[in-house]
Amino acid sequence: MKQKFFDYIGDKENLANYQKSYKLVFLKAIFENMDQEGKVSAAKIAEAFKSYYVARVDSGKEPDFDVESRIRNVKESSIEQILAVIKDNPYRVINEKGYISYKTINDVDYFCLNPELLAELDSTDIDELKKTFDYKLNKYFKLRDETLTLRDGLNTMLENYAKVRNSEPFTKNPLGDLMRKKIPKAIELLPFFDGQKYLIKGSIGQGNWAVSPWIGIFDKTITKTPHSGVYIVYTFSVDGESLYLTLMQGVTALQKELKPKGALRRLEEIRDAIRSQINPRSFSTDNNLLTGEDSLYASTIFHKTYKKGQLPDNAQLATDLEEIMVLYQEYHTLFVEHPEKIGLEIESLQEVYIEDQNDLSVTDELARISDYIKSSGFSYEVGMIENFYLSLKTKPFVILAGTSGTGKTKLIKLFGEAIGATSANGQYLMVPVRPDWSDSSDLLGYLDLNGKFVPGAITDFISTAMGNLDKPYILCLDEMNLARVEYYFSDFLSVMETREKSNNRLKSSELLNTNIFGQDEAARNQYQGLHIPENLYLIGTVNMDETTFPFSKKVLDRANTIELSYVDLDLIISQQKSPVLNDVPNTFLKTEYLYLNECQDCEDILLETISTLKQINEVLGAGFAQFGYRVRDEVCFYMVNNQNNEILEQNVAMDYCILQKILPRIQGSSMSIKDVMISLFAICAGTSNVLIERDNASAKMFEYLQVKNIFYRKSAEKIAFMTQRLEEDGFTSYWL
């Protein structure tokens, strides 16, 4: 068991399976405080755990990064709250391995080291473990805390990437933060760098480790993507022994346009034309790059090689980067401003969407979609498009709520256009809901008095979507609650929960009972087997006023409910060219997870999310508003999708989940509902020190909201408004 435990901990240099510091801090506390029997009181562990993070806060650092409110605001958290965090994660994970248990002895709770493991450990082993925990923690935070120089960042990648790629999990790896944030920040701080003119992007891969990680510097007037145009890039050799600083051409756009062989010829022509007219200075024009991709030999115009262990100092690295930026601008002056000098079609290098999912940068796509929507004259609050995307990817049923005229239907239409789903190509359909709909026949179809099957408003649209699974189909039910959703939409809601995976395809049970076709064999042949395909995305718009019907929990449980209340009436006049419209493949929106066991690689974010949900559900129970497994799973999927694609900060993503999946469940007039909202406000504020009494509670909430570090701000603001409504009207609900 000792050997297994040491293997589980890993050697000092290995941070595999340590996506957060919790596990190391917990183990450090156990081994530093346990008695001869290997046990230590739970309260003492919680105190030590809290003290570790408080010390970091007192030194001016964050306790850890992208953590939930009880650790983020650790100084204000109670020992009971800290213990709850420990029991959910990391204790649960280590307990499943059999190394530590939780026991109550003489009315005192203890964490206990496995007796068999304890018996095998001598004092030397224990000292070694303590040193290992300290070393790993120092290394963990060094990669996250320090503002690295350009040399330090690049050297860390050279020393570690090849090894880490084969031994550590991709998600939340500190090398990702290094490449996406810290090295780009070091470049931005260089005196010659113009942040208005250039864009910096770094990548270690999309969802999985890249063979060659890279950091690109893009002149925004030329290109904003590594798929096309000419740009500067730091990239690494396959074996991790070399770093290259290059002026390079994007490859994938040309490959899509001209096929691989034609693209290679064109790349070589452009490369040779540029080399013939620009002095490379200290940069090389040979093709000796080991990046694992033949096309890069043709696409690389100039490069400089740095060997592992021989990286020059910061001054030389800065000089080299400034020199290649001069070359970049000479290219711009000679060929972009005067394309006739190169004798080639520069226009063919426009930005295009790449259908290979591994090449898809979700954040880039969302930025493009936002730009398109903004260029159409509509402005939505920061984070709205990202939240809308994550909601659709989590489950293809989203409700947009708000007063009339806030752009709900327009958001759906513009989002569809931006990804290539339009009414013109049949991938977008808007269906106005009628007040007299009382069952599913108007949507899905019915058998008339003549024995002929009459298709419903969405039957043919779904059938078409089933025949084109690689394209997204967006269905908008406009003013969805003019009729009772539970009546006309109940069949659809029920069938939605039957989705299963088979051969990497998602498919639901059939929407139409075979008896509905009667003797109409033509309809039976056309529509039998109609189901909800993986590429159908249903979005309903609702106006919450006295003319509409409220939603039941059956509906709310099955959707993310996004409230649109932000309106910016300013005229938006863009000076930039209209964003490129892309025919996005369905993989961009397709649901990835149906069950929690499908995302076990994201154990840390799952445990942390569930811990927060347990805390919330305990409060909701007092008002009989608690939620079940469906809400738990869909919040977890939202958080995992967000983490995998690094879209929103973790606390921002959780804020949206509370706002959209939990708060809509709360309504009533009792004092117990008010107590629930007061307790939820404390959770959303991120502190246990919010002492709000029943009398005039909303005013105290609004006063507290003036504090800047509210953890789940949107949810806290909504709770304050709901409490105010309860105090003024004697009744409250999510829908104001």
XYZ file of N, CA, C and O in Angstrom, residues 53 74 77 137 151 153 215 295 330 370 373 433 501 545 614 620 660 670 673 710 732:
84
model
N -4.779 28.979 3.316
C -5.269 29.905 2.299
C -5.378 31.330 2.832
O -5.192 32.289 2.078
N -12.077 32.988 1.786
C -11.774 32.053 2.869
C -11.730 32.728 4.236
O -12.098 32.122 5.245
N -15.189 32.675 5.646
C -15.874 31.390 5.718
C -15.706 30.765 7.099
O -14.642 30.861 7.709
N 3.373 22.106 -3.744
C 2.585 23.321 -3.564
C 3.350 24.547 -4.050
O 2.778 25.434 -4.700
N 11.628 35.127 -21.189
C 12.566 34.004 -21.158
C 12.088 32.920 -20.195
O 12.133 31.732 -20.516
N 9.080 32.204 -19.230
C 7.921 31.505 -19.765
C 8.281 30.526 -20.862
O 7.856 29.366 -20.854
N 2.399 30.359 -29.831
C 1.929 31.700 -29.467
C 2.031 32.554 -30.719
O 3.120 32.743 -31.269
N 3.488 20.772 -44.056
C 3.045 22.027 -44.647
C 3.767 23.228 -44.054
O 3.872 24.275 -44.693
N 7.338 45.128 -42.942
C 7.810 45.248 -44.325
C 6.941 44.401 -45.251
O 6.618 44.812 -46.374
N -20.248 37.426 -31.866
C -20.566 38.688 -31.176
C -20.349 39.880 -32.092
O -21.161 40.825 -32.115
N -23.247 40.077 -34.590
C -24.475 40.585 -33.969
C -24.365 42.086 -33.724
O -25.293 42.852 -33.990
N -46.298 31.044 -31.559
C -47.215 30.204 -30.781
C -48.585 30.879 -30.720
O -48.689 32.085 -30.510
N -27.015 7.897 -26.632
C -25.903 7.905 -27.575
C -25.747 6.534 -28.203
O -25.822 5.519 -27.521
N -45.772 38.725 -18.584
C -46.706 39.767 -18.155
C -48.058 39.134 -17.899
O -48.215 37.903 -17.919
N -24.981 21.418 -3.388
C -25.464 20.836 -2.137
C -25.731 21.929 -1.111
O -26.727 21.892 -0.377
N -32.607 25.669 -0.108
C -33.880 25.615 -0.822
C -34.880 24.683 -0.154
O -36.094 24.882 -0.253
N -30.101 30.920 -13.811
C -30.946 30.351 -14.860
C -31.599 29.026 -14.501
O -32.665 28.704 -15.029
N -44.666 33.285 1.522
C -44.448 32.940 2.930
C -43.138 33.512 3.449
O -42.237 33.870 2.693
N -40.049 31.532 2.345
C -39.454 31.923 1.071
C -38.497 33.090 1.276
O -37.401 33.139 0.691
N -18.665 40.844 -4.674
C -19.775 39.887 -4.642
C -19.419 38.728 -5.565
O -19.071 38.938 -6.729
N -43.658 36.926 -4.496
C -42.509 37.103 -5.383
C -42.341 35.905 -6.289
O -42.829 34.796 -5.995
